[in-house]
Short mmCIF file of C-alpha atoms in Angstrom, two decimals:
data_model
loop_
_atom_site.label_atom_id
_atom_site.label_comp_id
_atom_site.label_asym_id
_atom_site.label_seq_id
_atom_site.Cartn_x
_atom_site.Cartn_y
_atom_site.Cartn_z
CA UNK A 26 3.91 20.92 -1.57
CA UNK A 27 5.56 24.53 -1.25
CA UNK A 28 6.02 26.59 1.54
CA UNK A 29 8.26 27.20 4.69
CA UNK A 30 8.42 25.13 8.03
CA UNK A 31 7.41 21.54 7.95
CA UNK A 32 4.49 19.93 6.16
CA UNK A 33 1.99 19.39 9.28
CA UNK A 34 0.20 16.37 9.22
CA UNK A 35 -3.16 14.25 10.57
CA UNK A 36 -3.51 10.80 10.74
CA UNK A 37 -6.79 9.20 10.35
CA UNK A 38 -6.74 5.75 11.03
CA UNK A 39 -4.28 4.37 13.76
CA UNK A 40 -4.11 0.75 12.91
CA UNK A 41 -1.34 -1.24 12.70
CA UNK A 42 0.06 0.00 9.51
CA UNK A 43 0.24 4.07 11.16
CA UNK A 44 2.29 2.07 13.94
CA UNK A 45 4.45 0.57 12.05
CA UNK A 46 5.30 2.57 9.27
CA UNK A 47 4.18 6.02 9.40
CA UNK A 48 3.46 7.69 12.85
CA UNK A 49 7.30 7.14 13.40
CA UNK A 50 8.34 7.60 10.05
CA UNK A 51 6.94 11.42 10.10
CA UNK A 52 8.07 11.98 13.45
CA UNK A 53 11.23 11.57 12.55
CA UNK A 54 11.07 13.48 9.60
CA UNK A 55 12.72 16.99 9.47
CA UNK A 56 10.27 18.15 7.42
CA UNK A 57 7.41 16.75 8.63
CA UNK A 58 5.70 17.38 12.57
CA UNK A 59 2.68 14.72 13.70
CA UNK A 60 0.02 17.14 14.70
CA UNK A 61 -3.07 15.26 14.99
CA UNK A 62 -4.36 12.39 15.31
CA UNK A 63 -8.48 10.24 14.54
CA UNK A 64 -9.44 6.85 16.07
CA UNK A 65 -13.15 6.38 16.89
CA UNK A 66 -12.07 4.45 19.77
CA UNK A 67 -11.27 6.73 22.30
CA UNK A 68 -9.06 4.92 24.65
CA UNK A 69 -6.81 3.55 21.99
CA UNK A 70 -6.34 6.99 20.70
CA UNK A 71 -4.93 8.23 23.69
CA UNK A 72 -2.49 5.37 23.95
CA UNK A 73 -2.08 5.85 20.06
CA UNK A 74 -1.35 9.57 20.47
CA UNK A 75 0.84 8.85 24.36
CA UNK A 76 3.21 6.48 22.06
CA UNK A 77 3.91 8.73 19.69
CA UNK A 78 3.94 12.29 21.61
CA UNK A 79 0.78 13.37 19.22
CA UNK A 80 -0.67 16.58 20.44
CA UNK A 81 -4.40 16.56 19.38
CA UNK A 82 -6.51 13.35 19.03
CA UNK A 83 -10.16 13.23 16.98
CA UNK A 84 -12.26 10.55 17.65
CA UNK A 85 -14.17 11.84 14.39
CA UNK A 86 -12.42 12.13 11.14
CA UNK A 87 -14.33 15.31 10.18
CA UNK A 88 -12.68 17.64 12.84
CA UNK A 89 -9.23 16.33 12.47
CA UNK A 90 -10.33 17.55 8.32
CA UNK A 91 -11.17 20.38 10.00
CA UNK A 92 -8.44 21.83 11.81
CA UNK A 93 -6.80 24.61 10.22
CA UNK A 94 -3.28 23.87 11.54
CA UNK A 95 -2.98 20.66 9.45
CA UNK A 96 -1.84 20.57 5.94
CA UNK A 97 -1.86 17.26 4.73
CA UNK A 98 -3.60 13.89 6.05
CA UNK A 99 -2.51 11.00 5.53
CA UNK A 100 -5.53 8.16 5.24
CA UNK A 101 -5.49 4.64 6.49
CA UNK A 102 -9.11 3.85 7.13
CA UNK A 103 -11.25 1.31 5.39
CA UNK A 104 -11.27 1.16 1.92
CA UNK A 105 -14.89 2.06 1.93
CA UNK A 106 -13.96 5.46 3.53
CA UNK A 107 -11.07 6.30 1.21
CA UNK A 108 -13.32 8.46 -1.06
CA UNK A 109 -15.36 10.66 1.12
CA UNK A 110 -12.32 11.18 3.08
CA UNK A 111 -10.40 12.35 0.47
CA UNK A 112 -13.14 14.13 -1.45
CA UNK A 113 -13.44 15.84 2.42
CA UNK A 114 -9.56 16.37 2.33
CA UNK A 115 -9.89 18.25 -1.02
CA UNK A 116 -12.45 20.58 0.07
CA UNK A 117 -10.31 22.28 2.35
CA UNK A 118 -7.05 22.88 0.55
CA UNK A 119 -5.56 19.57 2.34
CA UNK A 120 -3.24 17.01 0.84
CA UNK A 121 -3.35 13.27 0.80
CA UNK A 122 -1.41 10.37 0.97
CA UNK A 123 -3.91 7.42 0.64
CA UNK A 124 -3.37 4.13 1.99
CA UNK A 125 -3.88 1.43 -0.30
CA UNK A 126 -6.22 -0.05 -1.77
CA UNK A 127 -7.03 3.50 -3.62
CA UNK A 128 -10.66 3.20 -3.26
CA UNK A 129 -13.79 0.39 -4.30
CA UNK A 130 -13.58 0.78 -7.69
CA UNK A 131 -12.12 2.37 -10.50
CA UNK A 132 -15.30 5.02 -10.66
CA UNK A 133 -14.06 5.83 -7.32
CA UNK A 134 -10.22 6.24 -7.92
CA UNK A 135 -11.13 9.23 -10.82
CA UNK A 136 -13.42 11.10 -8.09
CA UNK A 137 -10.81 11.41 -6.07
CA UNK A 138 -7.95 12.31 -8.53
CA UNK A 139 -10.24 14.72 -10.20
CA UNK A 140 -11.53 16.02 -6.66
CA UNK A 141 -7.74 16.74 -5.86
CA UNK A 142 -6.68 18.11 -9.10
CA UNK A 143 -9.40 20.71 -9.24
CA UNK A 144 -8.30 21.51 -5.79
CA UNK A 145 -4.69 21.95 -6.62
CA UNK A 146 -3.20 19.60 -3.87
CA UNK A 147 -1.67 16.65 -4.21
CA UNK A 148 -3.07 12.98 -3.92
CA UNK A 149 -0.59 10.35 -3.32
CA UNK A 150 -0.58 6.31 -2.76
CA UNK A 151 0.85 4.66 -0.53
CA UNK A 152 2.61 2.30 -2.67
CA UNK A 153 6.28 2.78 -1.12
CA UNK A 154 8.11 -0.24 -2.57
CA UNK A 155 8.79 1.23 -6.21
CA UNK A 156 11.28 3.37 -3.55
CA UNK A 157 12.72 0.57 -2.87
CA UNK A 158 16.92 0.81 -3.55
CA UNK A 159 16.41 -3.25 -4.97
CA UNK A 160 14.10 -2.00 -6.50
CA UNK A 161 15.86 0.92 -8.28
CA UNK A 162 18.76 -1.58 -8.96
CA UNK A 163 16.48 -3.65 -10.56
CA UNK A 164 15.13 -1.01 -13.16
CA UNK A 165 18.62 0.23 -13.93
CA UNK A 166 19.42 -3.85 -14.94
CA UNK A 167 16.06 -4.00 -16.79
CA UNK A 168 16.70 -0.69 -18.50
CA UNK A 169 20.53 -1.40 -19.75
CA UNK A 170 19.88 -4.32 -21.33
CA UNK A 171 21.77 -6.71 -18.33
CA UNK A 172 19.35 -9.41 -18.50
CA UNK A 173 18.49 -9.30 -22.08
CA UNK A 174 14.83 -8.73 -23.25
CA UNK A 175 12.52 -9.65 -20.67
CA UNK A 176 10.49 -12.91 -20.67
CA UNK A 177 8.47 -12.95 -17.39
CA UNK A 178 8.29 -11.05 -13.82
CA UNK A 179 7.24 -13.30 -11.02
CA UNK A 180 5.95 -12.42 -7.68
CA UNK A 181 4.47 -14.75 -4.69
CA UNK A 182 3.61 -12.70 -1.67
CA UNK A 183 1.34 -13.58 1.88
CA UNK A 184 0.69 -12.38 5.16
CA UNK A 185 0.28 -15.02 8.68
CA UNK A 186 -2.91 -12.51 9.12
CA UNK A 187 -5.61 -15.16 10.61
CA UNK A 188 -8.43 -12.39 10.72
CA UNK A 189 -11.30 -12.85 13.40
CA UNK A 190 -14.04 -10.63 13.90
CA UNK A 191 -14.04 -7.57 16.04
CA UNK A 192 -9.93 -7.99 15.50
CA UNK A 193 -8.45 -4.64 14.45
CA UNK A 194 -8.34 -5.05 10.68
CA UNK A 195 -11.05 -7.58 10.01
CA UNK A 196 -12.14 -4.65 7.30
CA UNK A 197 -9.44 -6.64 5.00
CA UNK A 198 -11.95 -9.64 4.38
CA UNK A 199 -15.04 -7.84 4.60
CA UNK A 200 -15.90 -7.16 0.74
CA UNK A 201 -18.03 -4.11 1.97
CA UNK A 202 -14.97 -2.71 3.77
CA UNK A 203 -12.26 -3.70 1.71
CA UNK A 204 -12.91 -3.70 -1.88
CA UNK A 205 -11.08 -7.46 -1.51
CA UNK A 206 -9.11 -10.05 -0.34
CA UNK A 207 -5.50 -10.93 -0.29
CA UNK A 208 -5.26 -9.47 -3.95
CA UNK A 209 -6.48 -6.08 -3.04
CA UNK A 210 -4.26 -5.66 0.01
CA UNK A 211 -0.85 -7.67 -0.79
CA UNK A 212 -0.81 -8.60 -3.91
CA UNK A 213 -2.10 -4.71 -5.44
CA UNK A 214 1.87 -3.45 -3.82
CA UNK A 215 3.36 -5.97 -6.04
CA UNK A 216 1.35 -5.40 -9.45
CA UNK A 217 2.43 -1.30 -8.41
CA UNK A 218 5.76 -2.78 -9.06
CA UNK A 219 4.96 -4.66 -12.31
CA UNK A 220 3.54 -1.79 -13.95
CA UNK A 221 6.81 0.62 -12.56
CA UNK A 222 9.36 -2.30 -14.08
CA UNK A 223 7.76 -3.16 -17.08
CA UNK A 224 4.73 -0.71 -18.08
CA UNK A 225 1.21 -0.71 -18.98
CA UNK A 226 -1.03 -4.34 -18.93
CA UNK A 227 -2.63 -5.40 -22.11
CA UNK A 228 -4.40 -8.80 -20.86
CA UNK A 229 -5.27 -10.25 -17.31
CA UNK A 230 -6.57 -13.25 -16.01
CA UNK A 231 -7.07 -15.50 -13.04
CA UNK A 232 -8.50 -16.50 -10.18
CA UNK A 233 -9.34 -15.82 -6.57
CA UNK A 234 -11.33 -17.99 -4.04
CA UNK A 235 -11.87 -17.86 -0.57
CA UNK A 236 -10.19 -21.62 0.75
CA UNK A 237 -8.91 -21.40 3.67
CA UNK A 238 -10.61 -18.52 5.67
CA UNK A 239 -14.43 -18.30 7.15
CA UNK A 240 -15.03 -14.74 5.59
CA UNK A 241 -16.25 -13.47 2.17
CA UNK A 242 -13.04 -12.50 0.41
CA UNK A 243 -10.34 -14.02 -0.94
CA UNK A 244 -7.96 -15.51 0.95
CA UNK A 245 -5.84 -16.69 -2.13
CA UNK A 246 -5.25 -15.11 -5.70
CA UNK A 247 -3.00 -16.33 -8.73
CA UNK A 248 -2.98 -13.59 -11.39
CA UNK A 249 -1.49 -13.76 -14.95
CA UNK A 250 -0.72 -10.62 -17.09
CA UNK A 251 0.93 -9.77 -20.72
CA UNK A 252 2.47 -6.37 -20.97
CA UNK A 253 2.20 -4.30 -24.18
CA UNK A 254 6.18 -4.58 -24.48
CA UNK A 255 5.40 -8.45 -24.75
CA UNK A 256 6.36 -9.88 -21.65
CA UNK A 257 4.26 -11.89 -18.86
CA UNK A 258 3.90 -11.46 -15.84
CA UNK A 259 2.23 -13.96 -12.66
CA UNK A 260 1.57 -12.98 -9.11
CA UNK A 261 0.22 -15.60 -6.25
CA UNK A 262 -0.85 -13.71 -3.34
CA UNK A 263 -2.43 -15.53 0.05
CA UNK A 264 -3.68 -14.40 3.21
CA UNK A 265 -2.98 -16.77 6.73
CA UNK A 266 0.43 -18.59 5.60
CA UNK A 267 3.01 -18.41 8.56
CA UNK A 268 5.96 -17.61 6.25
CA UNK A 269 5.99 -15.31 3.41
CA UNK A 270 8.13 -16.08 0.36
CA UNK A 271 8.59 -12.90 -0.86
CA UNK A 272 9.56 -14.06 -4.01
CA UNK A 273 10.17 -11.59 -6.49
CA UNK A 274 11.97 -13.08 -9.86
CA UNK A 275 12.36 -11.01 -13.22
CA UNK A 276 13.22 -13.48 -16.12
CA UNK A 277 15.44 -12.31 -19.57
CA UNK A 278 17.13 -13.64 -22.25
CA UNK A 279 20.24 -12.90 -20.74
CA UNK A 280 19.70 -13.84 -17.21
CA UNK A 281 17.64 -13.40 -14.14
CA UNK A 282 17.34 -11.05 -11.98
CA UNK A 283 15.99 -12.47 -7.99
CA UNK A 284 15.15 -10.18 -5.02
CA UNK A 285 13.84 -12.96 -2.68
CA UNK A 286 12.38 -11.86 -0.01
CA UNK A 287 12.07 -8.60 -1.57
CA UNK A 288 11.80 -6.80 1.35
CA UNK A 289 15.64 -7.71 2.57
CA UNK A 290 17.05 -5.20 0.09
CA UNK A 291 19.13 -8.24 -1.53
CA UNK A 292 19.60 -8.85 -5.30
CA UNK A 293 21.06 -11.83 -6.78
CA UNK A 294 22.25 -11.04 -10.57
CA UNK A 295 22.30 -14.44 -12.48
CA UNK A 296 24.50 -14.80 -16.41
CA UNK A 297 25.99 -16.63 -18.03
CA UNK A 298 28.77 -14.30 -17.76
#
């Protein structure tokens, strides 16, 4: 993105992840100003848009596309709405950044890269923990050789989430809405991460089944993986457990390398050294 003054931005979608992590986030960004803002409820978009000194609030997504003052949107609707969104997004010179999942399928994700592409503005995921300065740490280690060659890369991951109909965010467990279960949502920010550490995936497999929740998708997932480099990988992801481990482990011949809970910024650096 070029140009002078700050990158002016829509939200559609104010959920809990825009609360948490992004309505703030670009507030408080020099180079960013909040301009609008698109909730179909009406009354939560004003407190949405009160909270967070929003000027303009859409209760339909296709006039906050519309408005001519915004330059990039950033998307955190239901999966099922990623692509039209974007597609819309495209059509009128606007950037993205896309919540994930991307979209339903993999038919879906090339639309919308080729959509922006051809458009010449940029389409970007919202896959923030390869950012991450553990995470940084951890591919300089991996990279030099501290650890040896790399066996494995472990990850177990969960949210308390107990979803319940007409609860904001039910959309997770609906397979219509969300693509998925627990995989899709939790565990898809920790395969972003396998594929940044250790590159492409050769062979999956594994399983996913709905055990504990009363709703269509998965509310647990164990995945196994072999990278063309030769190592494994194995993710467990879950959906209503009241503590998340976090665990994030990278196995070499030389050592270990543990970020647990990931999301505390700490690294433990294990040799025999």
């Amino acid at each position: 993105m070029t140009g002078e003054g700050p990158i002016r931005w829509g939200i559609l979608g104010c959920g809990d992840v825009a609360r948490r992590r992004v309505a703030g986030a670009i507030a408080e960004d020099p180079g960013s100003e909040l301009v609008a803002a698109c909730r179909r409820n009406a009354e939560e978009l004003e407190q949405f848009c009160s909270d967070f000194s929003v000027p303009r609030g859409y209760t339909d997504a296709a006039d906050l596309i519309g408005d001519l003052d915004i330059d990039a949107v950033y998307i955190a609707t239901p999966v099922d709405r990623h692509l039209a969104q974007t597609l819309a997004c495209a059509a009128v010179g606007k950037h993205v950044l896309c919540e994930k999942p991307m979209a339903m399928s993999v038919e879906e994700c090339d639309q919308m890269i080729a959509a922006c592409d051809g458009a010449g503005v940029t389409l970007g995921l919202a896959y923030y923990r390869r950012f991450y300065p553990v995470v940084d740490r951890i591919r300089e280690l991996i990279a030099g050789g501290r650890i040896g060659k790399v066996f494995s890369i472990t990850a177990v991951t969960a949210t308390p989430f107990e979803f319940r109909p007409g609860e904001d965010g039910y959309w997770r467990v609906v397979l219509e809405e969300g693509g998925g279960g627990a995989l899709m949502d939790v565990g898809s920010h920790r395969l972003n991460l396998f594929l940044d550490l250790l590159g492409p995936i050769t062979d999956v497999s594994g399983y996913c089944d709905t055990i504990a929740g009363d709703f269509s998708a998965d509310d647990a997932a164990v995945l196994s993986v072999r990278f063309a480099g030769g190592a494994l990988g194995n993710l467990q992801c879950y959906f209503g457990v009241p503590v998340d481990p976090d665990e994030f482990v990278v196995v070499g011949t030389g050592g270990r390398l543990v970020a647990t809970p990931l999301n505390s910024g700490q690294l433990v650096i294990e040799t025999a050294e």
